[in-house]
Amino acid sequence: DAGYFDFDDMILEVVKALETNETLRQMLEERFQYILVDEFQDTNDAQMRLLYALTSSEVHEGRPNIMAVGDDDQSIYRFQGAEDANMLSFATRFINPTLVSLSKNYRSTKDILDISESVVAQSEKSLRTLRPQIEKKIVAANTNLPKGQVHFKTCHTALAEYDFIAREIQKLHGDGVAFKDIAVIGRKHASLRELVPYLHAHKVPVQYEKRQNVF
């Protein structure tokens, strides 16, 4: 009613305009002749339609100047409609795209990368599974990172896991580690909220951080 647009409106209105106004589409396609898409694994259908509209001219003969950078193992915006299958459709939408695999990781140690690899390799929807020609063996390129230890623990229930975490933190504190130097990272906030009572039961002080939705 007030005439305001949020981010979704911006995308959808532009897509609608490009798909219904050929003059506008041609004008923008002429203006933006080189396109780079970052975090490509987090694109949704509307964003893909926008990309296709801007690269659909017959002049390109199926090979427009577009580069997409992404990692299907890092797709985290499915709740916003993101679809990592877009990375697969990219290779079929455009003719013979050049595939470049970046294998060097400068952020993590070899131990962390090896454990991560054992987890993500189980995905049946991974690009490496669906397109075997894609080589994706990540190696640690930064040898100056501090060495830590990675321990793998299996618990039979979520409640047993929460109790284990609380007792493990208390044990670390007893060995001289300050509470402020211990962090628990969870995939969902619901899991962290359920963990808090167990931390309180073991007299572990808690500082809980949550980023609020910008809307």
Tab-separated table of C-alpha atoms in Angstrom:
chain	number	residue	atom	x	y	z
A	1	ASP	CA	0.000	0.000	0.000
A	2	ALA	CA	2.860	2.372	0.799
A	3	GLY	CA	4.709	1.516	-2.401
A	4	TYR	CA	7.715	-0.030	-0.672
A	5	PHE	CA	9.707	-2.939	-2.073
A	6	ASP	CA	11.573	-5.612	-0.181
A	7	PHE	CA	14.368	-7.719	-1.673
A	8	ASP	CA	12.031	-10.394	-3.068
A	9	ASP	CA	9.883	-7.723	-4.741
A	10	MET	CA	12.958	-6.274	-6.431
A	11	ILE	CA	13.855	-9.623	-7.963
A	12	LEU	CA	10.339	-10.639	-8.959
A	13	GLU	CA	9.405	-7.276	-10.477
A	14	VAL	CA	12.605	-7.179	-12.530
A	15	VAL	CA	12.051	-10.756	-13.734
A	16	LYS	CA	8.472	-9.905	-14.702
A	17	ALA	CA	9.630	-6.811	-16.577
A	18	LEU	CA	12.404	-8.655	-18.439
A	19	GLU	CA	10.101	-11.497	-19.460
A	20	THR	CA	7.356	-9.186	-20.740
A	21	ASN	CA	9.290	-6.194	-22.112
A	22	GLU	CA	11.598	-7.249	-24.926
A	23	THR	CA	12.986	-3.739	-25.421
A	24	LEU	CA	14.000	-3.478	-21.774
A	25	ARG	CA	15.579	-6.937	-21.853
A	26	GLN	CA	17.642	-6.127	-24.919
A	27	MET	CA	18.738	-2.802	-23.450
A	28	LEU	CA	19.936	-4.380	-20.184
A	29	GLU	CA	21.541	-7.326	-21.963
A	30	GLU	CA	23.496	-4.863	-24.100
A	31	ARG	CA	24.537	-2.937	-20.984
A	32	PHE	CA	25.589	-5.944	-18.862
A	33	GLN	CA	27.693	-8.016	-21.246
A	34	TYR	CA	29.816	-9.676	-18.545
A	35	ILE	CA	28.120	-11.282	-15.552
A	36	LEU	CA	29.639	-12.821	-12.422
A	37	VAL	CA	27.455	-14.717	-9.931
A	38	ASP	CA	28.984	-15.440	-6.535
A	39	GLU	CA	27.582	-17.918	-3.956
A	40	PHE	CA	25.834	-19.593	-6.888
A	41	GLN	CA	24.660	-22.511	-4.745
A	42	ASP	CA	22.275	-20.135	-2.948
A	43	THR	CA	20.382	-18.916	-6.017
A	44	ASN	CA	16.639	-19.542	-6.227
A	45	ASP	CA	14.339	-19.935	-9.221
A	46	ALA	CA	13.564	-16.231	-9.565
A	47	GLN	CA	17.242	-15.327	-9.584
A	48	MET	CA	17.932	-17.992	-12.204
A	49	ARG	CA	15.162	-16.609	-14.409
A	50	LEU	CA	16.802	-13.203	-14.073
A	51	LEU	CA	20.155	-14.618	-15.194
A	52	TYR	CA	18.645	-16.489	-18.106
A	53	ALA	CA	16.762	-13.380	-19.253
A	54	LEU	CA	19.994	-11.387	-19.315
A	55	THR	CA	21.861	-14.069	-21.285
A	56	SER	CA	19.209	-15.303	-23.712
A	57	SER	CA	20.172	-13.341	-26.809
A	58	GLU	CA	20.756	-15.475	-29.906
A	59	VAL	CA	23.903	-13.457	-30.489
A	60	HIS	CA	25.646	-15.461	-27.721
A	61	GLU	CA	24.946	-18.779	-29.479
A	62	GLY	CA	24.498	-20.425	-26.095
A	63	ARG	CA	27.829	-19.153	-24.720
A	64	PRO	CA	27.277	-15.759	-23.029
A	65	ASN	CA	29.961	-14.092	-20.910
A	66	ILE	CA	28.803	-15.453	-17.571
A	67	MET	CA	30.843	-16.963	-14.737
A	68	ALA	CA	29.311	-18.603	-11.678
A	69	VAL	CA	31.248	-19.334	-8.503
A	70	GLY	CA	29.808	-21.654	-5.877
A	71	ASP	CA	30.095	-24.742	-3.698
A	72	ASP	CA	27.177	-27.160	-3.602
A	73	ASP	CA	28.368	-28.460	-0.216
A	74	GLN	CA	27.764	-25.017	1.288
A	75	SER	CA	24.152	-24.545	0.242
A	76	ILE	CA	22.414	-23.092	3.311
A	77	TYR	CA	19.491	-21.053	1.946
A	78	ARG	CA	17.031	-23.761	0.960
A	79	PHE	CA	14.533	-22.171	3.373
A	80	GLN	CA	14.564	-19.141	1.029
A	81	GLY	CA	14.019	-21.253	-2.076
A	82	ALA	CA	17.683	-21.778	-2.959
A	83	GLU	CA	18.302	-24.852	-5.065
A	84	ASP	CA	21.805	-26.217	-5.533
A	85	ALA	CA	20.498	-28.127	-8.571
A	86	ASN	CA	20.884	-24.785	-10.344
A	87	MET	CA	24.588	-25.582	-10.502
A	88	LEU	CA	23.762	-28.675	-12.551
A	89	SER	CA	21.330	-26.870	-14.835
A	90	PHE	CA	23.992	-24.235	-15.523
A	91	ALA	CA	26.092	-26.861	-17.286
A	92	THR	CA	23.164	-27.914	-19.481
A	93	ARG	CA	21.702	-24.464	-20.113
A	94	PHE	CA	24.928	-23.095	-21.593
A	95	ILE	CA	27.038	-24.827	-24.232
A	96	ASN	CA	30.252	-26.490	-23.035
A	97	PRO	CA	31.010	-24.280	-20.040
A	98	THR	CA	34.521	-24.486	-18.668
A	99	LEU	CA	34.534	-26.186	-15.259
A	100	VAL	CA	37.240	-25.110	-12.816
A	101	SER	CA	37.610	-26.877	-9.456
A	102	LEU	CA	39.305	-24.950	-6.657
A	103	SER	CA	40.980	-27.519	-4.451
A	104	LYS	CA	43.090	-25.421	-2.082
A	105	ASN	CA	41.623	-24.462	1.284
A	106	TYR	CA	43.386	-21.738	3.271
A	107	ARG	CA	40.988	-21.690	6.219
A	108	SER	CA	41.115	-25.148	7.817
A	109	THR	CA	43.591	-27.809	8.872
A	110	LYS	CA	43.880	-31.193	7.161
A	111	ASP	CA	42.113	-32.972	10.053
A	112	ILE	CA	39.038	-30.768	9.728
A	113	LEU	CA	38.986	-31.109	5.942
A	114	ASP	CA	39.264	-34.902	6.114
A	115	ILE	CA	36.333	-35.197	8.525
A	116	SER	CA	34.267	-32.749	6.476
A	117	GLU	CA	35.026	-34.757	3.360
A	118	SER	CA	33.796	-37.968	4.985
A	119	VAL	CA	30.474	-36.254	5.755
A	120	VAL	CA	29.746	-34.418	2.504
A	121	ALA	CA	30.830	-37.397	0.374
A	122	GLN	CA	27.719	-39.255	1.597
A	123	SER	CA	25.383	-36.837	-0.200
A	124	GLU	CA	23.613	-38.413	-3.150
A	125	LYS	CA	22.901	-34.946	-4.609
A	126	SER	CA	26.488	-33.751	-4.549
A	127	LEU	CA	27.926	-32.505	-7.828
A	128	ARG	CA	30.781	-34.958	-7.497
A	129	THR	CA	28.201	-37.780	-7.440
A	130	LEU	CA	26.034	-36.480	-10.268
A	131	ARG	CA	28.948	-35.337	-12.435
A	132	PRO	CA	31.905	-37.702	-11.776
A	133	GLN	CA	34.177	-35.635	-14.019
A	134	ILE	CA	34.207	-32.935	-11.356
A	135	GLU	CA	37.276	-33.432	-9.176
A	136	LYS	CA	36.709	-32.073	-5.691
A	137	LYS	CA	39.414	-33.209	-3.321
A	138	ILE	CA	40.112	-30.312	-0.962
A	139	VAL	CA	43.617	-29.955	0.447
A	140	ALA	CA	44.926	-27.714	3.216
A	141	ALA	CA	47.168	-25.096	1.613
A	142	ASN	CA	47.937	-23.089	4.749
A	143	THR	CA	50.374	-25.089	6.857
A	144	ASN	CA	50.802	-22.273	9.387
A	145	LEU	CA	47.394	-22.762	11.020
A	146	PRO	CA	47.479	-23.802	14.693
A	147	LYS	CA	47.108	-27.539	15.113
A	148	GLY	CA	44.111	-28.739	17.071
A	149	GLN	CA	42.432	-32.047	17.735
A	150	VAL	CA	39.172	-33.238	16.257
A	151	HIS	CA	37.189	-35.786	18.262
A	152	PHE	CA	34.171	-37.613	16.888
A	153	LYS	CA	31.447	-38.623	19.344
A	154	THR	CA	28.275	-40.580	18.638
A	155	CYS	CA	25.311	-40.277	21.021
A	156	HIS	CA	22.165	-42.399	20.899
A	157	THR	CA	19.774	-39.502	21.508
A	158	ALA	CA	19.792	-35.711	21.337
A	159	LEU	CA	19.324	-35.505	25.118
A	160	ALA	CA	22.368	-37.716	25.658
A	161	GLU	CA	24.297	-35.428	23.335
A	162	TYR	CA	23.303	-32.308	25.291
A	163	ASP	CA	24.355	-33.925	28.572
A	164	PHE	CA	27.659	-35.036	27.043
A	165	ILE	CA	28.398	-31.509	25.798
A	166	ALA	CA	27.667	-29.987	29.193
A	167	ARG	CA	29.858	-32.525	31.010
A	168	GLU	CA	32.646	-32.103	28.441
A	169	ILE	CA	32.653	-28.326	28.926
A	170	GLN	CA	32.783	-28.738	32.687
A	171	LYS	CA	35.672	-31.194	32.249
A	172	LEU	CA	37.603	-28.744	30.043
A	173	HIS	CA	37.034	-25.997	32.588
A	174	GLY	CA	38.347	-28.269	35.308
A	175	ASP	CA	41.497	-28.760	33.219
A	176	GLY	CA	42.088	-25.020	33.193
A	177	VAL	CA	40.221	-23.855	30.077
A	178	ALA	CA	38.260	-20.630	30.669
A	179	PHE	CA	34.541	-20.785	29.932
A	180	LYS	CA	34.900	-17.761	27.634
A	181	ASP	CA	37.284	-19.771	25.439
A	182	ILE	CA	34.743	-22.554	24.812
A	183	ALA	CA	32.154	-22.316	22.038
A	184	VAL	CA	29.298	-24.583	20.993
A	185	ILE	CA	28.246	-24.203	17.364
A	186	GLY	CA	24.906	-25.656	16.312
A	187	ARG	CA	23.247	-26.135	12.956
A	188	LYS	CA	19.911	-24.851	14.252
A	189	HIS	CA	19.071	-22.418	17.030
A	190	ALA	CA	16.453	-24.849	18.351
A	191	SER	CA	19.220	-27.307	19.263
A	192	LEU	CA	21.195	-24.639	21.099
A	193	ARG	CA	18.134	-23.536	23.056
A	194	GLU	CA	17.498	-27.139	24.136
A	195	LEU	CA	21.136	-27.408	25.235
A	196	VAL	CA	20.996	-24.411	27.607
A	197	PRO	CA	19.171	-26.159	30.514
A	198	TYR	CA	21.844	-28.888	30.543
A	199	LEU	CA	24.566	-26.254	30.737
A	200	HIS	CA	22.757	-24.601	33.641
A	201	ALA	CA	22.426	-27.965	35.381
A	202	HIS	CA	26.207	-28.383	35.218
A	203	LYS	CA	26.729	-24.769	36.367
A	204	VAL	CA	28.175	-23.668	33.042
A	205	PRO	CA	27.656	-19.928	32.359
A	206	VAL	CA	26.123	-19.223	28.972
A	207	GLN	CA	26.318	-16.374	26.490
A	208	TYR	CA	23.931	-17.115	23.657
A	209	GLU	CA	24.246	-15.258	20.349
A	210	LYS	CA	21.641	-15.166	17.608
A	211	ARG	CA	21.504	-12.967	14.556
A	212	GLN	CA	18.077	-11.465	14.126
A	213	ASN	CA	16.299	-11.606	10.787
A	214	VAL	CA	16.857	-8.227	9.129
A	215	PHE	CA	13.172	-8.035	8.216
